[in-house]
Short mmCIF file of C-alpha atoms in Angstrom, two decimals:
data_model
loop_
_atom_site.label_atom_id
_atom_site.label_comp_id
_atom_site.label_asym_id
_atom_site.label_seq_id
_atom_site.Cartn_x
_atom_site.Cartn_y
_atom_site.Cartn_z
CA UNK A 151 -0.07 0.14 0.01
CA UNK A 152 2.89 2.18 0.84
CA UNK A 153 4.36 1.44 -2.90
CA UNK A 154 1.17 2.65 -4.27
CA UNK A 155 1.20 5.73 -2.65
CA UNK A 156 4.83 6.52 -3.30
CA UNK A 157 3.82 5.79 -6.96
CA UNK A 158 0.97 8.06 -6.86
CA UNK A 159 2.65 10.90 -5.42
CA UNK A 160 5.55 10.85 -8.04
CA UNK A 161 3.29 10.70 -10.58
CA UNK A 162 1.27 13.66 -9.71
CA UNK A 163 4.87 15.85 -8.81
CA UNK A 164 5.80 14.85 -12.69
CA UNK A 165 2.93 16.16 -14.34
CA UNK A 166 2.74 19.31 -11.81
CA UNK A 167 6.33 20.14 -13.26
CA UNK A 168 6.15 19.36 -16.45
CA UNK A 169 3.85 22.27 -17.72
CA UNK A 170 6.20 24.63 -15.97
CA UNK A 171 9.38 23.05 -18.05
CA UNK A 172 7.38 23.84 -21.02
CA UNK A 173 6.72 27.08 -20.04
CA UNK A 174 10.75 27.69 -19.08
CA UNK A 175 11.42 26.33 -22.71
CA UNK A 176 8.87 28.34 -24.51
CA UNK A 177 10.72 31.17 -22.79
CA UNK A 178 14.22 30.16 -23.49
CA UNK A 179 15.48 33.45 -25.78
CA UNK A 180 16.07 30.65 -28.86
CA UNK A 181 12.54 29.68 -28.56
CA UNK A 182 11.73 33.46 -29.60
CA UNK A 183 14.22 32.60 -32.91
CA UNK A 184 12.97 29.82 -35.03
CA UNK A 185 13.86 29.12 -38.00
CA UNK A 186 12.42 31.06 -41.68
CA UNK A 187 12.97 34.23 -43.48
CA UNK A 188 14.65 37.09 -42.73
CA UNK A 189 15.00 40.78 -44.34
CA UNK A 190 17.80 43.01 -43.44
CA UNK A 191 18.21 46.54 -44.76
CA UNK A 192 21.85 48.87 -44.26
CA UNK A 193 23.42 51.81 -44.85
CA UNK A 194 26.50 53.68 -43.30
CA UNK A 195 29.72 54.87 -45.36
CA UNK A 196 32.60 52.97 -47.66
CA UNK A 197 36.12 53.07 -48.67
CA UNK A 198 38.91 51.70 -50.23
CA UNK A 199 42.37 50.86 -50.67
CA UNK A 200 44.06 48.89 -53.95
CA UNK A 201 43.69 49.66 -57.57
CA UNK A 202 40.82 50.17 -60.08
CA UNK A 203 43.83 48.89 -62.56
CA UNK A 204 47.82 48.27 -63.39
CA UNK A 205 49.39 49.65 -66.57
CA UNK A 206 47.25 51.64 -68.22
CA UNK A 207 48.21 54.12 -70.86
CA UNK A 208 47.73 57.76 -69.83
CA UNK A 209 45.16 59.51 -72.16
CA UNK A 210 47.78 62.52 -72.21
CA UNK A 211 51.21 61.43 -71.94
CA UNK A 212 50.52 57.87 -73.45
CA UNK A 213 53.06 56.46 -70.93
CA UNK A 214 51.81 53.71 -68.07
CA UNK A 215 49.77 54.64 -65.24
CA UNK A 216 48.32 53.10 -62.26
CA UNK A 217 44.82 54.45 -60.76
CA UNK A 218 44.31 53.80 -57.24
CA UNK A 219 40.87 53.61 -55.14
CA UNK A 220 41.95 56.74 -52.80
CA UNK A 221 43.02 58.27 -56.13
CA UNK A 222 39.99 58.25 -57.99
CA UNK A 223 37.45 58.28 -54.79
CA UNK A 224 36.96 59.54 -51.41
CA UNK A 225 34.25 58.08 -49.67
CA UNK A 226 30.91 56.08 -51.15
CA UNK A 227 27.07 55.82 -49.91
CA UNK A 228 26.53 52.22 -49.95
CA UNK A 229 22.89 50.60 -49.31
CA UNK A 230 22.83 46.72 -48.54
CA UNK A 231 19.58 44.08 -48.89
CA UNK A 232 19.78 41.10 -47.00
CA UNK A 233 17.61 38.30 -48.56
CA UNK A 234 18.11 34.97 -46.62
CA UNK A 235 16.80 32.25 -44.61
CA UNK A 236 17.24 30.87 -40.72
CA UNK A 237 17.67 27.37 -40.98
CA UNK A 238 18.23 27.17 -37.15
CA UNK A 239 18.56 30.17 -34.27
CA UNK A 240 22.28 29.93 -34.77
CA UNK A 241 22.60 29.55 -38.51
CA UNK A 242 21.44 31.65 -41.64
CA UNK A 243 22.09 31.43 -45.41
CA UNK A 244 21.49 34.01 -47.98
CA UNK A 245 22.37 36.63 -50.47
CA UNK A 246 23.31 39.98 -49.73
CA UNK A 247 23.26 43.12 -52.25
CA UNK A 248 24.32 46.58 -52.84
CA UNK A 249 24.12 49.62 -54.49
CA UNK A 250 27.00 52.34 -53.28
CA UNK A 251 27.61 56.24 -54.90
CA UNK A 252 30.66 56.82 -55.26
CA UNK A 253 31.88 60.34 -54.48
CA UNK A 254 34.94 61.01 -57.07
CA UNK A 255 38.48 62.68 -56.62
CA UNK A 256 39.87 65.35 -59.03
CA UNK A 257 42.70 63.59 -60.40
CA UNK A 258 44.51 63.76 -64.00
CA UNK A 259 43.93 59.48 -63.78
CA UNK A 260 40.13 59.86 -63.52
CA UNK A 261 38.46 62.95 -63.35
CA UNK A 262 40.48 65.96 -64.08
CA UNK A 263 39.79 69.30 -63.04
CA UNK A 264 37.28 71.13 -64.49
CA UNK A 265 35.52 67.63 -65.84
CA UNK A 266 32.28 66.71 -64.46
CA UNK A 267 32.12 63.39 -63.38
CA UNK A 268 30.05 60.00 -61.70
CA UNK A 269 30.61 56.87 -60.54
CA UNK A 270 28.62 54.14 -58.46
CA UNK A 271 29.05 50.38 -57.71
CA UNK A 272 27.35 47.84 -57.55
CA UNK A 273 27.94 44.21 -55.24
CA UNK A 274 26.07 41.00 -54.45
CA UNK A 275 26.94 37.57 -54.00
CA UNK A 276 25.78 34.46 -50.78
CA UNK A 277 26.68 34.09 -47.88
CA UNK A 278 26.55 32.37 -44.51
CA UNK A 279 26.18 33.31 -41.24
CA UNK A 280 26.53 32.03 -37.27
CA UNK A 281 24.45 34.12 -34.45
CA UNK A 282 26.41 33.78 -31.28
CA UNK A 283 23.71 34.26 -28.94
CA UNK A 284 19.93 34.08 -30.83
CA UNK A 285 16.96 35.65 -29.26
CA UNK A 286 19.37 37.60 -26.69
CA UNK A 287 19.03 41.35 -26.13
CA UNK A 288 22.35 41.77 -28.22
CA UNK A 289 22.51 38.70 -30.37
CA UNK A 290 26.51 39.15 -32.33
CA UNK A 291 26.95 37.71 -35.51
CA UNK A 292 29.69 36.76 -37.89
CA UNK A 293 29.13 35.95 -41.63
CA UNK A 294 31.09 35.24 -44.56
CA UNK A 295 30.44 35.22 -47.91
CA UNK A 296 31.98 35.80 -52.25
CA UNK A 297 30.31 37.80 -54.52
CA UNK A 298 30.81 40.36 -57.60
CA UNK A 299 31.69 43.39 -58.01
CA UNK A 300 30.93 46.14 -61.11
CA UNK A 301 31.73 49.66 -60.91
CA UNK A 302 30.91 52.04 -63.58
CA UNK A 303 31.96 56.00 -64.08
CA UNK A 304 31.75 58.31 -66.54
CA UNK A 305 33.31 62.12 -67.25
CA UNK A 306 32.60 65.18 -68.99
CA UNK A 307 34.77 68.00 -69.57
CA UNK A 308 37.41 69.97 -71.93
CA UNK A 309 41.18 69.09 -71.97
CA UNK A 310 44.10 70.39 -74.04
CA UNK A 311 45.29 67.62 -76.17
CA UNK A 312 48.18 67.37 -78.83
CA UNK A 313 47.32 67.43 -82.30
CA UNK A 314 49.91 66.93 -84.90
CA UNK A 315 51.53 69.84 -87.25
CA UNK A 316 49.20 71.95 -85.06
CA UNK A 317 49.94 71.66 -81.66
CA UNK A 318 47.78 71.94 -78.30
CA UNK A 319 44.05 72.53 -78.87
CA UNK A 320 41.00 72.54 -76.23
CA UNK A 321 39.45 69.46 -76.84
CA UNK A 322 35.62 67.89 -75.35
CA UNK A 323 36.52 64.76 -73.93
CA UNK A 324 33.91 62.09 -73.09
CA UNK A 325 34.32 58.93 -71.36
CA UNK A 326 32.74 55.83 -69.86
CA UNK A 327 33.81 52.55 -68.03
CA UNK A 328 33.10 49.33 -66.31
CA UNK A 329 34.87 47.57 -64.10
CA UNK A 330 34.09 44.51 -62.97
CA UNK A 331 35.48 41.17 -61.38
CA UNK A 332 35.43 38.58 -58.51
CA UNK A 333 34.59 39.06 -54.32
CA UNK A 334 37.42 36.15 -53.55
CA UNK A 335 36.24 37.22 -49.47
CA UNK A 336 33.91 39.28 -47.69
CA UNK A 337 34.00 39.25 -43.86
CA UNK A 338 30.94 40.83 -42.21
CA UNK A 339 30.42 41.38 -38.21
CA UNK A 340 27.91 42.74 -36.32
CA UNK A 341 25.29 42.31 -33.34
CA UNK A 342 21.16 42.75 -33.33
CA UNK A 343 20.30 44.71 -30.55
CA UNK A 344 16.29 43.45 -29.91
CA UNK A 345 13.65 46.01 -30.56
CA UNK A 346 10.59 43.82 -30.80
CA UNK A 347 10.23 40.67 -31.17
CA UNK A 348 10.31 40.43 -34.95
CA UNK A 349 12.76 43.92 -35.53
CA UNK A 350 16.35 44.27 -34.42
CA UNK A 351 18.57 46.99 -35.11
CA UNK A 352 22.53 47.15 -34.91
CA UNK A 353 26.01 48.37 -36.62
CA UNK A 354 27.54 46.30 -39.32
CA UNK A 355 31.18 46.73 -40.47
CA UNK A 356 32.08 44.29 -43.49
CA UNK A 357 35.37 44.02 -44.79
CA UNK A 358 35.88 42.47 -48.69
CA UNK A 359 39.25 41.44 -50.95
CA UNK A 360 38.44 41.40 -54.75
CA UNK A 361 39.61 42.47 -58.16
CA UNK A 362 38.76 44.32 -61.07
CA UNK A 363 39.46 42.32 -63.99
CA UNK A 364 37.47 43.44 -67.25
CA UNK A 365 37.80 46.21 -67.85
CA UNK A 366 35.54 48.21 -70.56
CA UNK A 367 34.63 51.28 -72.14
CA UNK A 368 35.07 54.31 -75.17
CA UNK A 369 36.43 57.43 -74.81
CA UNK A 370 35.54 60.20 -77.04
CA UNK A 371 37.16 63.24 -78.46
CA UNK A 372 35.62 66.28 -80.23
CA UNK A 373 37.95 68.93 -81.85
CA UNK A 374 36.82 72.59 -83.17
CA UNK A 375 35.14 72.32 -86.42
CA UNK A 376 35.35 68.36 -86.76
CA UNK A 377 33.38 65.22 -86.17
CA UNK A 378 33.24 63.41 -82.92
CA UNK A 379 35.82 60.34 -82.95
CA UNK A 380 35.03 57.68 -80.62
CA UNK A 381 37.64 54.61 -79.51
CA UNK A 382 37.70 51.85 -76.98
CA UNK A 383 39.86 52.41 -73.74
CA UNK A 384 43.51 50.55 -73.93
CA UNK A 385 43.65 47.64 -71.86
CA UNK A 386 44.70 47.38 -68.31
CA UNK A 387 45.90 44.72 -65.61
CA UNK A 388 43.65 43.27 -62.75
CA UNK A 389 43.33 46.16 -60.51
CA UNK A 390 43.17 44.09 -56.51
CA UNK A 391 42.08 46.07 -54.09
CA UNK A 392 39.93 45.65 -50.37
CA UNK A 393 36.69 47.44 -49.68
CA UNK A 394 35.16 48.63 -46.07
CA UNK A 395 31.69 49.78 -45.11
CA UNK A 396 30.81 50.92 -41.49
CA UNK A 397 27.10 51.46 -41.18
CA UNK A 398 23.50 50.62 -38.92
CA UNK A 399 21.39 47.62 -39.79
CA UNK A 400 17.32 47.08 -39.59
CA UNK A 401 16.72 43.64 -39.56
CA UNK A 402 13.22 41.89 -39.76
CA UNK A 403 12.19 38.22 -38.56
CA UNK A 404 8.62 37.28 -38.40
CA UNK A 405 7.64 35.39 -35.33
#
């Protein structure tokens, strides 16, 4: 009889604690971060070091020249969109894409004094991200990706160029170019501060290594009283570089 009473008491205690344990599990941080679609948008400032191209040909002297990123641009304003799937509270798989407005600098090699110049860049690719503390008030994360980058630039203005048997002549010069190549590796660091059950806000820092391996474009020169003459840009060697961005990121994860 005593054994039967003990067994009955154990069943009652077990049944009593089961709902409490389930409640604790449902209140755990990771239970508030299920798998599913995740979207994120970020913006900030960017810059880079390295080369746009190497061993080009100067349009004024005809001598070999290199164009560094720091000679062609000052800063960029990137807008980054991320779309992916939270396979688990800790693991995210997705794609990223960014548009960057590039602020050009005056340079004889990219934007001579008096020219009107503009530049922009697109980048995109896949990435995998690891979340350290999913569902917590602050969730640090690290991501690794690869991709493709495409830069476009144009310039227009008057420039003095030498003309055989005539001498220096002021001509209208228009140039346009497209540079593209792979992003070999892209490392992102950040953290999500939980605002609500579905919305997060936090910093994002990216660093990538890439190279422009293909350059296309044309240059049009118009001399006074003569028809415009258009020619393809001369070939160049690859421009290896590193790009960096620092910004603020907002993410949405439906629960």
